[in-house]
XYZ file of C-alpha atoms in Angstrom:
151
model
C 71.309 7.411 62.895
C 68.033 5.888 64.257
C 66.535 9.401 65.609
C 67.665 10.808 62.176
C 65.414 8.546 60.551
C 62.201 8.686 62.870
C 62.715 12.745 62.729
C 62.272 12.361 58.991
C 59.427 9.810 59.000
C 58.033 12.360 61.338
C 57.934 15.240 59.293
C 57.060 13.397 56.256
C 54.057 12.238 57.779
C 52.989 15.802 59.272
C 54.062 17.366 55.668
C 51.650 14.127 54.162
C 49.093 14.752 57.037
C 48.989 18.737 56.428
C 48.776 18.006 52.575
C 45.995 15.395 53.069
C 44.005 18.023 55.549
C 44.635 20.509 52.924
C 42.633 18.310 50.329
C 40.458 17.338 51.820
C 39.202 21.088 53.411
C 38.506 21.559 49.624
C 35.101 22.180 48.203
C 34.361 19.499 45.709
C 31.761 19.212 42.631
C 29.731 16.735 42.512
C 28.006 14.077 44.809
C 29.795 11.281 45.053
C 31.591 12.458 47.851
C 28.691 13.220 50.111
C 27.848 10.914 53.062
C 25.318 8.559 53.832
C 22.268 9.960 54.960
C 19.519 8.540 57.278
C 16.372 9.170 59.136
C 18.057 11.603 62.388
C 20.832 12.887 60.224
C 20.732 16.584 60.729
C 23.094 19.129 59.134
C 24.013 20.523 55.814
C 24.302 17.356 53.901
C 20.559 16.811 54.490
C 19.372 20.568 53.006
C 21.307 19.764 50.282
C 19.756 15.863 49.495
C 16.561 18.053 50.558
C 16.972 20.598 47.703
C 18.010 17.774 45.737
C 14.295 16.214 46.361
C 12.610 19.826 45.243
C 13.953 19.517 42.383
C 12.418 15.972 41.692
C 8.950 17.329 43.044
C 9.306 16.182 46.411
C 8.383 19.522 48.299
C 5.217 18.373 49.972
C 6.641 15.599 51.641
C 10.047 17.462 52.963
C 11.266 21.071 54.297
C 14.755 22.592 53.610
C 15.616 22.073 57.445
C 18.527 20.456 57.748
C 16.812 17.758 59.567
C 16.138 13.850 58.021
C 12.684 13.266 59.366
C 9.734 11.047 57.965
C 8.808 13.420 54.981
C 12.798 13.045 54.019
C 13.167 9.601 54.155
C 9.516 9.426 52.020
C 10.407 11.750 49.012
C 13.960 9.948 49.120
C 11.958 6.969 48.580
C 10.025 8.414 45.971
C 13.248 9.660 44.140
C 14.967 5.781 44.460
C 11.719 4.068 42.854
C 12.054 6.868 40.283
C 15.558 6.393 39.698
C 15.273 2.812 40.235
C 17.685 2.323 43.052
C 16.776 0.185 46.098
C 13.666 2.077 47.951
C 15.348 1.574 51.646
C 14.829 5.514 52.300
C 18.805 5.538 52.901
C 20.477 8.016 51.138
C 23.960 6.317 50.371
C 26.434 5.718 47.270
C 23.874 4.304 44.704
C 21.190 7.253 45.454
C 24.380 9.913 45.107
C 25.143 7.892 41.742
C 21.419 8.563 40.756
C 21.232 12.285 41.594
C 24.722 12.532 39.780
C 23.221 10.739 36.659
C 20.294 13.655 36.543
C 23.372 16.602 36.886
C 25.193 18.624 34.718
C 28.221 20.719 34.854
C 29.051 24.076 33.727
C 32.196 24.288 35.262
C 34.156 21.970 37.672
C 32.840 24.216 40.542
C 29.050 24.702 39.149
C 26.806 22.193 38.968
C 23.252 22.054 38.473
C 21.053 19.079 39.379
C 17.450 18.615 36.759
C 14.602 16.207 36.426
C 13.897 16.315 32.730
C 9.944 15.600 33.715
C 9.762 18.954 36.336
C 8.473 21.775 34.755
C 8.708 23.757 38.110
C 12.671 23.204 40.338
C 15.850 22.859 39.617
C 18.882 23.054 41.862
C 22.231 24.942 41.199
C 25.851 23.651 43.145
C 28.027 26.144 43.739
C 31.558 24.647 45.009
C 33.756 27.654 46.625
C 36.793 27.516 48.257
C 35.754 25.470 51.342
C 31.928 25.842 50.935
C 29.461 24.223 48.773
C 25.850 26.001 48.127
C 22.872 25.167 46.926
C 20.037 27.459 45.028
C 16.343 25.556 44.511
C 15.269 28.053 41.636
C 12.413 28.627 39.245
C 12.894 26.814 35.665
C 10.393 29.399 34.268
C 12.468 32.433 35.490
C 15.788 31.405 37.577
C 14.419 32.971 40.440
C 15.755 31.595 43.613
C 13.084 29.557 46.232
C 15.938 28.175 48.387
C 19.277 29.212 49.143
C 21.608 27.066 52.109
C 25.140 25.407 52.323
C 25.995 22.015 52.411
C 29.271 22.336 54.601
């Protein structure tokens, strides 16, 4: 009776673990998902808070490289006074919260992220599958500056 039950608990955890996996391999809208980022983070996360900063005029200060450097962690800076978050140069939960206050959804897979006072970026989310993109475009045309993935 006892391995009965511990075969069962066993496959319901790897049927809950393979479901969980399965979730969480998902693309998701949005930002509040996204982790915190710091001066050395490197990866896609970073390209996307750096598109993120285009669109809220911080291009002089930061590259779309992938890498969280000094020029990051001063236009995230400049985005947190803006927003009026906590100007630690830390991107975490209440700067997400802030870029997801300035976004707007045409779909639950397509976002787009806009500073009402930019006449010049704004950044489209594309959520696919497994993949999430970005596009820094043009607001006078829609043509595309930037183009990367987030994961």
């Amino acid at each position: 009776m006892k391995k009965k039950k511990l075969v069962s608990l066993v496959t319901v955890s790897l049927m809950g673990s393979l479901l969980f996996s399965g979730i969480a391999s998902a693309a998701q809208a949005g930002f509040y998902w996204w982790p915190t980022l710091r001066e050395g983070s490197t990866g896609g996360y970073v390209s996307g808070l750096q598109a993120n900063l285009w669109a809220f005029g911080q291009q002089p200060y930061t590259a779309i490289d992938g890498s969280f450097g000094s020029g990051t962690k001063t236009g995230v800076m400049n985005f947190q006074r803006y927003a009026g978050v906590t100007a630690d140069g830390v991107a975490g939960s209440s700067t997400w919260n802030r870029f997801e206050y300035f976004s707007t959804y045409s779909t639950d897979k397509h976002w787009y992220l806009d500073n009402p006072q930019s006449s010049t970026y704004w950044t489209f989310y594309n959520a696919n599958g497994t993949r999430v993109s970005y596009e820094v475009m043009y607001k006078s045309n829609n043509a595309t500056v930037k183009f990367g993935y987030v994961n």
